[in-house]
Amino acid sequence: MTAFQKRVYTALEQIPKGSVTTYGAIAHHLGSNAVRAVGTAVGKNPNAPHIPCHRVVPVSGKIGNYSGEGGVATKMALLKEEGVYVVKDTIVDFEKHLYIFDTND
DNA sequence: AGCGTGACGAACT
DNA sequence: TAGTTCGCCACGC
């Protein structure tokens, strides 16, 4: 477990239920521009359901990927359980559910 | 210490 | 409009 991973996981826990965020938003929130590093961090350490990694999606409004059980199928299922509907691997009203990290200022 | 890979993103053709 | 390429930063070998 690296410090960078923890930052990513902490950021994910800030995502409220029924909302989603993007890798780019997380990267920017961490003060970086490396969406790859964020995706790598989450992907290599799902950290179990303790982390709502299913609420993380690319800015494309699509599902992206998922290393958990069932893959993207489970990911979109979890989102639907939270009120975020998904059709054809694409999030419905994506930007409406899009959560931006509170800059706290 | 250097190269390649990766749950992405934006620009180019 | 859609497919491809390079870039980004951290991690593994």
mmCIF file with all atom_site columns, N, CA and C (backbone and C1' of nucleotides) in Angstrom, chain B residues 1-12:
data_model
loop_
_atom_site.group_PDB
_atom_site.id
_atom_site.type_symbol
_atom_site.label_atom_id
_atom_site.label_alt_id
_atom_site.label_comp_id
_atom_site.label_asym_id
_atom_site.label_entity_id
_atom_site.label_seq_id
_atom_site.pdbx_PDB_ins_code
_atom_site.Cartn_x
_atom_site.Cartn_y
_atom_site.Cartn_z
_atom_site.occupancy
_atom_site.B_iso_or_equiv
_atom_site.pdbx_formal_charge
_atom_site.auth_seq_id
_atom_site.auth_comp_id
_atom_site.auth_asym_id
_atom_site.auth_atom_id
_atom_site.pdbx_PDB_model_num
ATOM 1  P P     . DA B 1 1  ? 19.344  5.581  -8.381  1.00 0.00 ? 1  DA B P     1
ATOM 2  O "O5'" . DA B 1 1  ? 19.296  4.960  -9.862  1.00 0.00 ? 1  DA B "O5'" 1
ATOM 3  C "C5'" . DA B 1 1  ? 20.470  4.926  -10.668 1.00 0.00 ? 1  DA B "C5'" 1
ATOM 4  C "C4'" . DA B 1 1  ? 20.099  4.538  -12.072 1.00 0.00 ? 1  DA B "C4'" 1
ATOM 5  C "C3'" . DA B 1 1  ? 19.063  5.448  -12.732 1.00 0.00 ? 1  DA B "C3'" 1
ATOM 6  O "O3'" . DA B 1 1  ? 19.278  5.469  -14.136 1.00 0.00 ? 1  DA B "O3'" 1
ATOM 7  C "C1'" . DA B 1 1  ? 18.131  3.302  -12.396 1.00 0.00 ? 1  DA B "C1'" 1
ATOM 8  P P     . DG B 1 2  ? 18.341  6.408  -15.030 1.00 0.00 ? 2  DG B P     1
ATOM 9  O "O5'" . DG B 1 2  ? 17.693  5.284  -15.990 1.00 0.00 ? 2  DG B "O5'" 1
ATOM 10 C "C5'" . DG B 1 2  ? 18.520  4.251  -16.517 1.00 0.00 ? 2  DG B "C5'" 1
ATOM 11 C "C4'" . DG B 1 2  ? 17.704  3.304  -17.390 1.00 0.00 ? 2  DG B "C4'" 1
ATOM 12 C "C3'" . DG B 1 2  ? 16.614  4.014  -18.209 1.00 0.00 ? 2  DG B "C3'" 1
ATOM 13 O "O3'" . DG B 1 2  ? 16.478  3.339  -19.466 1.00 0.00 ? 2  DG B "O3'" 1
ATOM 14 C "C1'" . DG B 1 2  ? 15.611  2.479  -16.719 1.00 0.00 ? 2  DG B "C1'" 1
ATOM 15 P P     . DC B 1 3  ? 15.329  3.897  -20.497 1.00 0.00 ? 3  DC B P     1
ATOM 16 O "O5'" . DC B 1 3  ? 14.293  2.677  -20.547 1.00 0.00 ? 3  DC B "O5'" 1
ATOM 17 C "C5'" . DC B 1 3  ? 14.798  1.345  -20.746 1.00 0.00 ? 3  DC B "C5'" 1
ATOM 18 C "C4'" . DC B 1 3  ? 13.658  0.361  -20.963 1.00 0.00 ? 3  DC B "C4'" 1
ATOM 19 C "C3'" . DC B 1 3  ? 12.507  0.907  -21.814 1.00 0.00 ? 3  DC B "C3'" 1
ATOM 20 O "O3'" . DC B 1 3  ? 11.952  -0.145 -22.601 1.00 0.00 ? 3  DC B "O3'" 1
ATOM 21 C "C1'" . DC B 1 3  ? 11.732  0.461  -19.606 1.00 0.00 ? 3  DC B "C1'" 1
ATOM 22 P P     . DG B 1 4  ? 10.627  0.112  -23.469 1.00 0.00 ? 4  DG B P     1
ATOM 23 O "O5'" . DG B 1 4  ? 9.488   -0.618 -22.611 1.00 0.00 ? 4  DG B "O5'" 1
ATOM 24 C "C5'" . DG B 1 4  ? 9.737   -1.932 -22.099 1.00 0.00 ? 4  DG B "C5'" 1
ATOM 25 C "C4'" . DG B 1 4  ? 8.464   -2.510 -21.478 1.00 0.00 ? 4  DG B "C4'" 1
ATOM 26 C "C3'" . DG B 1 4  ? 7.189   -2.132 -22.234 1.00 0.00 ? 4  DG B "C3'" 1
ATOM 27 O "O3'" . DG B 1 4  ? 6.251   -3.218 -22.142 1.00 0.00 ? 4  DG B "O3'" 1
ATOM 28 C "C1'" . DG B 1 4  ? 7.117   -1.189 -20.051 1.00 0.00 ? 4  DG B "C1'" 1
ATOM 29 P P     . DT B 1 5  ? 4.756   -3.030 -22.771 1.00 0.00 ? 5  DT B P     1
ATOM 30 O "O5'" . DT B 1 5  ? 3.881   -2.823 -21.454 1.00 0.00 ? 5  DT B "O5'" 1
ATOM 31 C "C5'" . DT B 1 5  ? 4.009   -3.769 -20.388 1.00 0.00 ? 5  DT B "C5'" 1
ATOM 32 C "C4'" . DT B 1 5  ? 2.959   -3.512 -19.325 1.00 0.00 ? 5  DT B "C4'" 1
ATOM 33 C "C3'" . DT B 1 5  ? 1.572   -3.167 -19.883 1.00 0.00 ? 5  DT B "C3'" 1
ATOM 34 O "O3'" . DT B 1 5  ? 0.579   -3.753 -19.059 1.00 0.00 ? 5  DT B "O3'" 1
ATOM 35 C "C1'" . DT B 1 5  ? 2.353   -1.377 -18.559 1.00 0.00 ? 5  DT B "C1'" 1
ATOM 36 P P     . DG B 1 6  ? -0.871  -3.878 -19.574 1.00 0.00 ? 6  DG B P     1
ATOM 37 O "O5'" . DG B 1 6  ? -1.593  -2.791 -18.647 1.00 0.00 ? 6  DG B "O5'" 1
ATOM 38 C "C5'" . DG B 1 6  ? -1.495  -2.922 -17.231 1.00 0.00 ? 6  DG B "C5'" 1
ATOM 39 C "C4'" . DG B 1 6  ? -2.304  -1.822 -16.561 1.00 0.00 ? 6  DG B "C4'" 1
ATOM 40 C "C3'" . DG B 1 6  ? -3.538  -1.415 -17.365 1.00 0.00 ? 6  DG B "C3'" 1
ATOM 41 O "O3'" . DG B 1 6  ? -4.670  -1.200 -16.525 1.00 0.00 ? 6  DG B "O3'" 1
ATOM 42 C "C1'" . DG B 1 6  ? -2.104  0.454  -17.059 1.00 0.00 ? 6  DG B "C1'" 1
ATOM 43 P P     . DA B 1 7  ? -5.836  -2.196 -17.027 1.00 0.00 ? 7  DA B P     1
ATOM 44 O "O5'" . DA B 1 7  ? -7.123  -1.298 -17.109 1.00 0.00 ? 7  DA B "O5'" 1
ATOM 45 C "C5'" . DA B 1 7  ? -8.057  -1.388 -16.086 1.00 0.00 ? 7  DA B "C5'" 1
ATOM 46 C "C4'" . DA B 1 7  ? -9.075  -0.278 -16.245 1.00 0.00 ? 7  DA B "C4'" 1
ATOM 47 C "C3'" . DA B 1 7  ? -8.536  1.140  -16.127 1.00 0.00 ? 7  DA B "C3'" 1
ATOM 48 O "O3'" . DA B 1 7  ? -9.419  2.042  -16.774 1.00 0.00 ? 7  DA B "O3'" 1
ATOM 49 C "C1'" . DA B 1 7  ? -9.832  0.647  -14.260 1.00 0.00 ? 7  DA B "C1'" 1
ATOM 50 P P     . DC B 1 8  ? -9.056  2.556  -18.220 1.00 0.00 ? 8  DC B P     1
ATOM 51 O "O5'" . DC B 1 8  ? -8.816  4.126  -18.041 1.00 0.00 ? 8  DC B "O5'" 1
ATOM 52 C "C5'" . DC B 1 8  ? -9.353  4.865  -16.988 1.00 0.00 ? 8  DC B "C5'" 1
ATOM 53 C "C4'" . DC B 1 8  ? -9.013  6.346  -17.156 1.00 0.00 ? 8  DC B "C4'" 1
ATOM 54 C "C3'" . DC B 1 8  ? -9.926  7.084  -18.137 1.00 0.00 ? 8  DC B "C3'" 1
ATOM 55 O "O3'" . DC B 1 8  ? -10.161 8.414  -17.662 1.00 0.00 ? 8  DC B "O3'" 1
ATOM 56 C "C1'" . DC B 1 8  ? -7.719  7.188  -18.911 1.00 0.00 ? 8  DC B "C1'" 1
ATOM 57 P P     . DG B 1 9  ? -10.991 9.422  -18.527 1.00 0.00 ? 9  DG B P     1
ATOM 58 O "O5'" . DG B 1 9  ? -9.857  10.188 -19.344 1.00 0.00 ? 9  DG B "O5'" 1
ATOM 59 C "C5'" . DG B 1 9  ? -8.950  11.015 -18.632 1.00 0.00 ? 9  DG B "C5'" 1
ATOM 60 C "C4'" . DG B 1 9  ? -8.440  12.121 -19.531 1.00 0.00 ? 9  DG B "C4'" 1
ATOM 61 C "C3'" . DG B 1 9  ? -9.502  12.683 -20.479 1.00 0.00 ? 9  DG B "C3'" 1
ATOM 62 O "O3'" . DG B 1 9  ? -9.259  14.064 -20.707 1.00 0.00 ? 9  DG B "O3'" 1
ATOM 63 C "C1'" . DG B 1 9  ? -7.811  11.625 -21.744 1.00 0.00 ? 9  DG B "C1'" 1
ATOM 64 P P     . DA B 1 10 ? -10.337 14.936 -21.514 1.00 0.00 ? 10 DA B P     1
ATOM 65 O "O5'" . DA B 1 10 ? -9.410  15.909 -22.386 1.00 0.00 ? 10 DA B "O5'" 1
ATOM 66 C "C5'" . DA B 1 10 ? -8.015  15.998 -22.130 1.00 0.00 ? 10 DA B "C5'" 1
ATOM 67 C "C4'" . DA B 1 10 ? -7.260  16.161 -23.450 1.00 0.00 ? 10 DA B "C4'" 1
ATOM 68 C "C3'" . DA B 1 10 ? -8.104  16.809 -24.546 1.00 0.00 ? 10 DA B "C3'" 1
ATOM 69 O "O3'" . DA B 1 10 ? -7.299  17.744 -25.261 1.00 0.00 ? 10 DA B "O3'" 1
ATOM 70 C "C1'" . DA B 1 10 ? -7.296  14.720 -25.305 1.00 0.00 ? 10 DA B "C1'" 1
ATOM 71 P P     . DA B 1 11 ? -7.920  18.608 -26.468 1.00 0.00 ? 11 DA B P     1
ATOM 72 O "O5'" . DA B 1 11 ? -6.879  18.287 -27.644 1.00 0.00 ? 11 DA B "O5'" 1
ATOM 73 C "C5'" . DA B 1 11 ? -5.529  17.987 -27.331 1.00 0.00 ? 11 DA B "C5'" 1
ATOM 74 C "C4'" . DA B 1 11 ? -4.800  17.442 -28.564 1.00 0.00 ? 11 DA B "C4'" 1
ATOM 75 C "C3'" . DA B 1 11 ? -5.294  18.033 -29.883 1.00 0.00 ? 11 DA B "C3'" 1
ATOM 76 O "O3'" . DA B 1 11 ? -4.201  18.175 -30.780 1.00 0.00 ? 11 DA B "O3'" 1
ATOM 77 C "C1'" . DA B 1 11 ? -5.673  15.692 -29.870 1.00 0.00 ? 11 DA B "C1'" 1
ATOM 78 P P     . DC B 1 12 ? -4.461  18.746 -32.270 1.00 0.00 ? 12 DC B P     1
ATOM 79 O "O5'" . DC B 1 12 ? -4.110  17.491 -33.206 1.00 0.00 ? 12 DC B "O5'" 1
ATOM 80 C "C5'" . DC B 1 12 ? -3.194  16.490 -32.761 1.00 0.00 ? 12 DC B "C5'" 1
ATOM 81 C "C4'" . DC B 1 12 ? -2.948  15.444 -33.850 1.00 0.00 ? 12 DC B "C4'" 1
ATOM 82 C "C3'" . DC B 1 12 ? -3.272  15.906 -35.278 1.00 0.00 ? 12 DC B "C3'" 1
ATOM 83 O "O3'" . DC B 1 12 ? -2.415  15.244 -36.205 1.00 0.00 ? 12 DC B "O3'" 1
ATOM 84 C "C1'" . DC B 1 12 ? -4.745  14.150 -34.647 1.00 0.00 ? 12 DC B "C1'" 1
#
